Coordinates of C-alpha atoms and ligand atoms in Angstrom, one line a residue:
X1 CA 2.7 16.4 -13.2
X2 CA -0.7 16.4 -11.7
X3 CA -0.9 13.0 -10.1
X4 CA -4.5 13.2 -9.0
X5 CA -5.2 13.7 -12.9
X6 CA -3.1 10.7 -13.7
X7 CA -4.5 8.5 -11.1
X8 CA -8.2 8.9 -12.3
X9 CA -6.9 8.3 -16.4
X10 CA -5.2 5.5 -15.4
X11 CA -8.7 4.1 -13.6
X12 CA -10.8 5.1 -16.3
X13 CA -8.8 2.9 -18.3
X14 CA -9.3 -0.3 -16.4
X15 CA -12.9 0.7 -16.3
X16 CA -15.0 -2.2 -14.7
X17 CA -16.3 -4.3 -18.1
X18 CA -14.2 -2.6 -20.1
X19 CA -10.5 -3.0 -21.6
X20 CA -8.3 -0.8 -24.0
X21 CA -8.1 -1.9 -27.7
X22 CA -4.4 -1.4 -29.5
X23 CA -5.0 -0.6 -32.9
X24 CA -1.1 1.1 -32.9
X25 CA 0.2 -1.3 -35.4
X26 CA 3.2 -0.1 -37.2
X27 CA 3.6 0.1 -41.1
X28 CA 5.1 -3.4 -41.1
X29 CA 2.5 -4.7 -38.6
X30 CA -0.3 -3.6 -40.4
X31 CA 1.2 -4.5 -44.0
X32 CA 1.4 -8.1 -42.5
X33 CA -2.1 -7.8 -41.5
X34 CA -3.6 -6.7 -44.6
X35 CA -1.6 -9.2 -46.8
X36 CA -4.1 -11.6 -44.6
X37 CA -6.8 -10.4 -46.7
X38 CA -5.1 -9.5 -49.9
X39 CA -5.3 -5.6 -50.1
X40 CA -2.5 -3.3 -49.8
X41 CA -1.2 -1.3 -47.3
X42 CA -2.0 2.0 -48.5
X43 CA -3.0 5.4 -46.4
X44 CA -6.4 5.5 -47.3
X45 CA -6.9 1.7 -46.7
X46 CA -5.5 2.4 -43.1
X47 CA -7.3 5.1 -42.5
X48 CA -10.6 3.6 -43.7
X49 CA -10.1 0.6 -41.6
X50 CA -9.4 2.5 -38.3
X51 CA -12.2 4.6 -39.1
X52 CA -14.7 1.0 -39.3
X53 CA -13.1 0.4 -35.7
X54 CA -13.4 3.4 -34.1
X55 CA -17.1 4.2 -35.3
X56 CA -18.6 1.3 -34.4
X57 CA -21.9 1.9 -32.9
X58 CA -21.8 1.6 -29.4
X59 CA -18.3 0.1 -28.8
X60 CA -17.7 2.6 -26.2
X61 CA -19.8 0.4 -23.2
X62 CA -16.8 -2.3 -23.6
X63 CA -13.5 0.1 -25.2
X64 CA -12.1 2.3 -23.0
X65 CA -9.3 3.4 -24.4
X66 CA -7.3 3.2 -28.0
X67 CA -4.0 2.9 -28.6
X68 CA -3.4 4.4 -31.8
X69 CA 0.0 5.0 -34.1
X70 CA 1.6 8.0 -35.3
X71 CA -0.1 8.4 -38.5
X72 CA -3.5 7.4 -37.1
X73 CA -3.9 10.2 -34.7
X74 CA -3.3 12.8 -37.1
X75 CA -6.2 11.2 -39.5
X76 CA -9.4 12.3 -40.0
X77 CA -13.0 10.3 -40.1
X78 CA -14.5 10.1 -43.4
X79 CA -16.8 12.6 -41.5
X80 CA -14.1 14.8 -41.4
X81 CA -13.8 14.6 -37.5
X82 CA -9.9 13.8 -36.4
X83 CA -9.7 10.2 -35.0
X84 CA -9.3 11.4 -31.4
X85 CA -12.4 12.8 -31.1
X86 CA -14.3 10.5 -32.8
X87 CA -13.1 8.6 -30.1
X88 CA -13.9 11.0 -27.0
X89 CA -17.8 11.6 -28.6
X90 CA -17.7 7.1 -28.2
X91 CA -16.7 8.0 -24.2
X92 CA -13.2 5.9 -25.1
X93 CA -9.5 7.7 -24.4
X94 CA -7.3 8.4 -27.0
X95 CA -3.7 6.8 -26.7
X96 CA -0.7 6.3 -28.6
X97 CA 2.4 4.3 -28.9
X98 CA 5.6 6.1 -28.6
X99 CA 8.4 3.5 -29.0
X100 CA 10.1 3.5 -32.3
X101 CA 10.4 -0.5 -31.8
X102 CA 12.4 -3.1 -30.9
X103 CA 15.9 -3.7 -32.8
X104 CA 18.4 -5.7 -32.4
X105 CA 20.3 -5.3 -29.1
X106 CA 23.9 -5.0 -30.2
X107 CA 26.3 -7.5 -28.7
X108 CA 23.4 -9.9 -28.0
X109 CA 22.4 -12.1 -30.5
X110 CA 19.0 -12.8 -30.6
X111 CA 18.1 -10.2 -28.4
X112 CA 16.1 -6.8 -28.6
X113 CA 16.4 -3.6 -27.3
X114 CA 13.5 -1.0 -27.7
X115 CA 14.3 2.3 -29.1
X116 CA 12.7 5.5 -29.1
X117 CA 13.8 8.0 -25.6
X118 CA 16.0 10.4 -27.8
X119 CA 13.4 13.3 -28.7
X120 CA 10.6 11.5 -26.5
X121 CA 9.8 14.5 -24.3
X122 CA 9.0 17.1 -27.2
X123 CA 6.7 13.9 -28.8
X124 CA 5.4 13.6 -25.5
X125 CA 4.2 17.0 -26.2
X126 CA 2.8 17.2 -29.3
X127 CA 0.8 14.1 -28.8
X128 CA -0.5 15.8 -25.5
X129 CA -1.6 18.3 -28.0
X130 CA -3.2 16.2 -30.9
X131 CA -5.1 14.7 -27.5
X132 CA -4.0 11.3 -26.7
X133 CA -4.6 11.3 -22.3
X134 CA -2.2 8.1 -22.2
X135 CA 1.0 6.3 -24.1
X136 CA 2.6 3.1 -24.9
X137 CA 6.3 1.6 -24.9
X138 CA 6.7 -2.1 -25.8
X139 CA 10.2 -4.3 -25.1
X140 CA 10.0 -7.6 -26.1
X141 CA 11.7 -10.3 -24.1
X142 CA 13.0 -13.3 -26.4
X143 CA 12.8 -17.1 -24.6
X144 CA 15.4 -19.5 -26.5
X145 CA 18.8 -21.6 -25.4
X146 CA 20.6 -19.2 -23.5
X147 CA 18.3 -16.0 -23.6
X148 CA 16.8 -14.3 -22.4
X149 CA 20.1 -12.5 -20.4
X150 CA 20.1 -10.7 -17.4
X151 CA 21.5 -7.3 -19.3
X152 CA 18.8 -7.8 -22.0
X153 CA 15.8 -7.6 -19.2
X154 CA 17.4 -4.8 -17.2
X155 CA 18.3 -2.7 -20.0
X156 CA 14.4 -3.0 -21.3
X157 CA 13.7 -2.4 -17.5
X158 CA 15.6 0.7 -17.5
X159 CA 14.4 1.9 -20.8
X160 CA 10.4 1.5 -19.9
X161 CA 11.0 3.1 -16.6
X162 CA 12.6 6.0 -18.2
X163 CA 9.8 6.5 -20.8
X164 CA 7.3 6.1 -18.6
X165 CA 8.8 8.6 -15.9
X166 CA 8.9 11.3 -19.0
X167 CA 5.2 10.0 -20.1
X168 CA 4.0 10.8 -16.4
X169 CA 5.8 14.4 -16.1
X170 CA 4.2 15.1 -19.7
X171 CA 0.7 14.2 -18.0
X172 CA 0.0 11.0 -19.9
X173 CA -0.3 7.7 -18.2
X174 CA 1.9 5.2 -19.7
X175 CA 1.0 1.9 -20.6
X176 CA 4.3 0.0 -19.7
X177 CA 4.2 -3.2 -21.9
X178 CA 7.2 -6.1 -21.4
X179 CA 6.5 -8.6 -24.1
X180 CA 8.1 -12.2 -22.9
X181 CA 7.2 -14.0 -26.9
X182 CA 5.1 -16.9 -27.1
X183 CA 7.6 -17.9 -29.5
X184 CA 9.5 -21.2 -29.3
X185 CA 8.9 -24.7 -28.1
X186 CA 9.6 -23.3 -24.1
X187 CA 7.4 -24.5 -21.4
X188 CA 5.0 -23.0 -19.0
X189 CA 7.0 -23.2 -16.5
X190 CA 9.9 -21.8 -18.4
X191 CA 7.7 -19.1 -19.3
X192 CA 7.0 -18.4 -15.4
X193 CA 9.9 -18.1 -14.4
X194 CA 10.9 -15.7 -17.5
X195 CA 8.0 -13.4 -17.0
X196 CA 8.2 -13.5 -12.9
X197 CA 12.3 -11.9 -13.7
X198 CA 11.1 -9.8 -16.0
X199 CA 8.5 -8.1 -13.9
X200 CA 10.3 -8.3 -11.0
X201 CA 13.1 -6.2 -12.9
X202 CA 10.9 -3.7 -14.2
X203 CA 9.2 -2.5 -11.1
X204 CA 12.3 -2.5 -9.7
X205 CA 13.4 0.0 -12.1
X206 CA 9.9 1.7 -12.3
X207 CA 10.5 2.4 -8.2
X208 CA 13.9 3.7 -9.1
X209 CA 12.7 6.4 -11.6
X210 CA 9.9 7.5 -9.2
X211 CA 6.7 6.6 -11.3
X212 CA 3.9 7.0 -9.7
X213 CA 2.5 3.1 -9.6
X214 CA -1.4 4.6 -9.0
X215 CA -1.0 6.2 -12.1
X216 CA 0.0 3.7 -14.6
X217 CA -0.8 0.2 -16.4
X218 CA 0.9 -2.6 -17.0
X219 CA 0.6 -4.9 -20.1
X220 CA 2.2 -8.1 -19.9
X221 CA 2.1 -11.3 -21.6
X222 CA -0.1 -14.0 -20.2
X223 CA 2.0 -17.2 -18.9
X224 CA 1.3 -20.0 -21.0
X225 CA 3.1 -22.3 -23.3
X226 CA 5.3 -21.6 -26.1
X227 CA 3.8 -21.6 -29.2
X228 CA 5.7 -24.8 -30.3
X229 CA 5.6 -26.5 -26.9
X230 CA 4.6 -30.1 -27.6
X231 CA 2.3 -29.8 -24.2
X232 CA 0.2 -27.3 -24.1
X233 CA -1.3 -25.9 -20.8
X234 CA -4.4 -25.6 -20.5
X235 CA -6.8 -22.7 -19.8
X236 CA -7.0 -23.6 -15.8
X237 CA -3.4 -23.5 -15.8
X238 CA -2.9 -20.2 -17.9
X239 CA -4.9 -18.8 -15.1
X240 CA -3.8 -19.9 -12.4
X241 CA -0.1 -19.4 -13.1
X242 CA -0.6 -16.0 -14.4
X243 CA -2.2 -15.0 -11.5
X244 CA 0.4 -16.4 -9.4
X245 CA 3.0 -15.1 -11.5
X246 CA 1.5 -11.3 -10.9
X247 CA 0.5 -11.5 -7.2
X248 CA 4.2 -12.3 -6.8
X249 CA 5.7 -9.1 -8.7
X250 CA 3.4 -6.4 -9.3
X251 CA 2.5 -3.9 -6.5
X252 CA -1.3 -3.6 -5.4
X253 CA -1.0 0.1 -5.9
X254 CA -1.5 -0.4 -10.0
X255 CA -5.0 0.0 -10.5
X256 CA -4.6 -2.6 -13.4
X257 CA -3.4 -5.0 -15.5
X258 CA -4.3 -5.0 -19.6
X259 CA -3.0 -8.2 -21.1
X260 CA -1.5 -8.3 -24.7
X261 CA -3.3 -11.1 -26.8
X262 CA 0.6 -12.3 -28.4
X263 CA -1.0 -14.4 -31.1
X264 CA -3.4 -16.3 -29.0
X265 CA -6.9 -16.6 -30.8
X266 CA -9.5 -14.7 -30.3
X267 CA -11.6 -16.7 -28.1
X268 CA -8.7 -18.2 -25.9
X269 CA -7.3 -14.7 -25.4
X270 CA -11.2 -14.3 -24.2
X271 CA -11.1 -17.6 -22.2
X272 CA -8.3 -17.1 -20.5
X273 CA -8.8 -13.9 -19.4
X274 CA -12.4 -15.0 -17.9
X275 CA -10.9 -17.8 -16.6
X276 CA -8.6 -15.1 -14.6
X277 CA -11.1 -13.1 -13.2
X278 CA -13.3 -16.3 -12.4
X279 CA -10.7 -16.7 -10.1
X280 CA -11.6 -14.0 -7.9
X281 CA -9.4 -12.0 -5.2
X282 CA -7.3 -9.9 -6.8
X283 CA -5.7 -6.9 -5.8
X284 CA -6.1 -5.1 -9.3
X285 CA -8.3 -4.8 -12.1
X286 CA -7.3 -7.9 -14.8
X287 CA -8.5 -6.3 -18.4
X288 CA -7.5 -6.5 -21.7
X289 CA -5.5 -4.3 -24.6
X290 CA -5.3 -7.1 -27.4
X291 CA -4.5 -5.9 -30.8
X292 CA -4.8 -9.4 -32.6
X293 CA -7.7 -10.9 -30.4
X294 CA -9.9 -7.6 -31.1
X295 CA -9.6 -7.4 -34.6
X296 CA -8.8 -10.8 -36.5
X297 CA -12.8 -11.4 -36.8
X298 CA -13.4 -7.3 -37.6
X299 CA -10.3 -7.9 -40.8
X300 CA -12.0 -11.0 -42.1
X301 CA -15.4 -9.8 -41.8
X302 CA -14.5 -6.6 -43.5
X303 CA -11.8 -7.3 -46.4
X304 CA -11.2 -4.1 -47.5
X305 CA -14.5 -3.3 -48.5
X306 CA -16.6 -0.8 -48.1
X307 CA -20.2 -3.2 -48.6
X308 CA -18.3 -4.8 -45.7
X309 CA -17.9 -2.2 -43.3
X310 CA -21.8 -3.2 -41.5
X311 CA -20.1 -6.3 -41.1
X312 CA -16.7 -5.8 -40.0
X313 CA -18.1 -3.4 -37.1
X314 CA -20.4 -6.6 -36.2
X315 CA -17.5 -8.5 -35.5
X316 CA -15.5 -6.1 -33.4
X317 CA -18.6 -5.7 -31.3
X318 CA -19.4 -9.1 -30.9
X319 CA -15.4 -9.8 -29.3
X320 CA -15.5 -6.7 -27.7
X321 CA -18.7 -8.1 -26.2
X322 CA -17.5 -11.2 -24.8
X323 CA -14.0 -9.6 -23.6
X324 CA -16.4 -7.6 -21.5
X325 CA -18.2 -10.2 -20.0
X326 CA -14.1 -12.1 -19.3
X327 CA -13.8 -9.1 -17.5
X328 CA -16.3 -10.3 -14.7
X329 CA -15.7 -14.1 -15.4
X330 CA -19.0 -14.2 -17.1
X331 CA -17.9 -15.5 -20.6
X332 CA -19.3 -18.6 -22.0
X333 CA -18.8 -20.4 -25.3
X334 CA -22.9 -19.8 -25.6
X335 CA -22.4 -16.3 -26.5
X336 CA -20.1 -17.1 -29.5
X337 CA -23.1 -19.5 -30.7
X338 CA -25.4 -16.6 -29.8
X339 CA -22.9 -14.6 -32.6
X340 CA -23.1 -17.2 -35.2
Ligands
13P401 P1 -1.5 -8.3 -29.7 O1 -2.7 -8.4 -28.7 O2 -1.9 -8.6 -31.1 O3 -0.4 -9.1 -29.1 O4 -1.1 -6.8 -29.7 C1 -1.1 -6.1 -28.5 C2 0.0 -5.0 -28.6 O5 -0.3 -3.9 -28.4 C3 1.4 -5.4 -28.8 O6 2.2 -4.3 -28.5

């Protein structure tokens, strides 16, 4: 493990103005996606529509990195040029998700554990190989009566320490991603004090496996209200509580903190975030890696078809725009009407 090597990935990645963009969906994600706008999921229709993504002209001044899935980083342009150097000629890193997903934790109803660590180190490999510089491992924390448990945050702990220890030693940065859901009618505060354990949990466990702290990410969930939460907080207090929330549990040796959208629209993923970094005096970079948030405009722009593709790539760049200008608390609902 070169850490030095590790250290300046991990930086480039939380780039200032830029943010990483997950396009790993799996093929249930992305089936569920596409039903959206009525067209299959078939390989050439996921192919083409990572290709409208990762070609868009200029996207490289805000993207610095893509999270891509298995099958994605072994396709090719329609150019003919593999996907992960399409993405180094746009100046953007080439990652990769290398959980096989969350499943039911046995024993604990309405829980989930995330799988994948058998066989991780020769995948590690490979992907190392195809060219992916950094990784991804997701466990997703489940607010509800009773839940979530202690054993169901420490054993998602464990396992994200332990992948991103073997991600590390195979020279990739990892991405360490614990999801608490937006799901449920739960309050802020709940969701505070949820995502202030969970953290807390996994550094704890992070420490224990030796990561190196200056050479990874973290991508957590914002605090804010359950989806079904008859109050909703608003964006002040997203912000602030987040923040809070963070100072409390994550070292100031991470260079930086990508936020997952969780099914927050596209421009409140983008308001909250500037909202964050409006705040000022932080200890880390505060960017973005939103899957939903990025692309919802891009999929309805584009439909699955290829007269759309002009303006599918419009869309992208126009979010990917103003989640640029969150990053330095210099997003404003003008630019939107500048869009439309
Ligand atoms: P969303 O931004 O759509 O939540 O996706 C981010 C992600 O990578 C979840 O693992």
């Amino acid at each position: 493990m070169n850490t030095h090597d590790l250290q300046s990935t991990a930086q480039a990645m939380v780039a200032k103005g830029k943010g990483i963009l997950a396009a790993d969906e799996s093929f249930g994600t992305i089936e569920k996606r596409f039903k959206s706008i009525n067209i299959p999921s078939t390989e050439p229709n996921r192919r083409a529509y990572r290709d409208l993504l990762f070609t868009t002209p200029g996207i490289g001044e805000y993207i610095s990195g893509v999270i891509m899935f298995d099958e994605t980083i072994r396709q090719k342009s329609e150019s003919g040029t593999p996907f992960p150097e399409v993405l180094k000629r746009q100046g953007i890193l080439p990652g990769i998700k290398v959980d096989n997903g969350a499943k039911d934790l046995a024993g604990f109803p309405g829980e989930k554990i995330t799988e994948g660590l058998d066989g991780l180190r020769e995948r590690l490999a490979e992907y190392r190989k195809l060219g992916a510089t950094f990784t991804k491992w997701r466990a997703v924390i489940t607010v509800g009566k009773d839940i979530p448990t202690r054993f169901c945050i420490d054993a998602n702990a464990h396992a994200l320490a332990r992948y991103a220890a073997l991600s590390q030693a195979a020279g990739l940065v990892p991405i360490v991603e614990p999801e608490v859901l937006m799901d449920g009618d739960h309050t802020i505060g709940r969701c505070e004090q949820v995502t202030e354990t969970t953290l807390t949990s996994v550094f704890f466990h992070l420490e224990a496996h030796r990561v190196v702290l200056e050479g990874m990410v973290l991508k957590p969930n914002m605090v804010i209200s359950g989806s079904k939460c008859p109050t909703q907080a608003g964006v002040e207090e997203v912000a602030k509580a987040t923040v809070r929330c963070l100072k409390r549990t994550v070292p100031s040796a991470v260079p930086g903190i990508v936020f997952l959208s969780g099914g927050q629209t596209p421009q409140v993923a983008t308001d909250h975030l500037n909202a964050m970094n409006a705040l000022g005096n932080l200890p880390w970079e505060l960017s973005f890696s939103y899957g939903r948030a990025l692309q919802d405009e891009a999929l309805k722009a584009w439909k699955g078809e290829k007269a759309n593709v002009t303006a599918g790539q419009k869309a992208f760049a126009h979010r990917s725009k103003c989640v640029s200008a969150a990053r330095y608390g210099k997003y404003s609902a003008k630019m939107e009407m500048a869009a439309a």
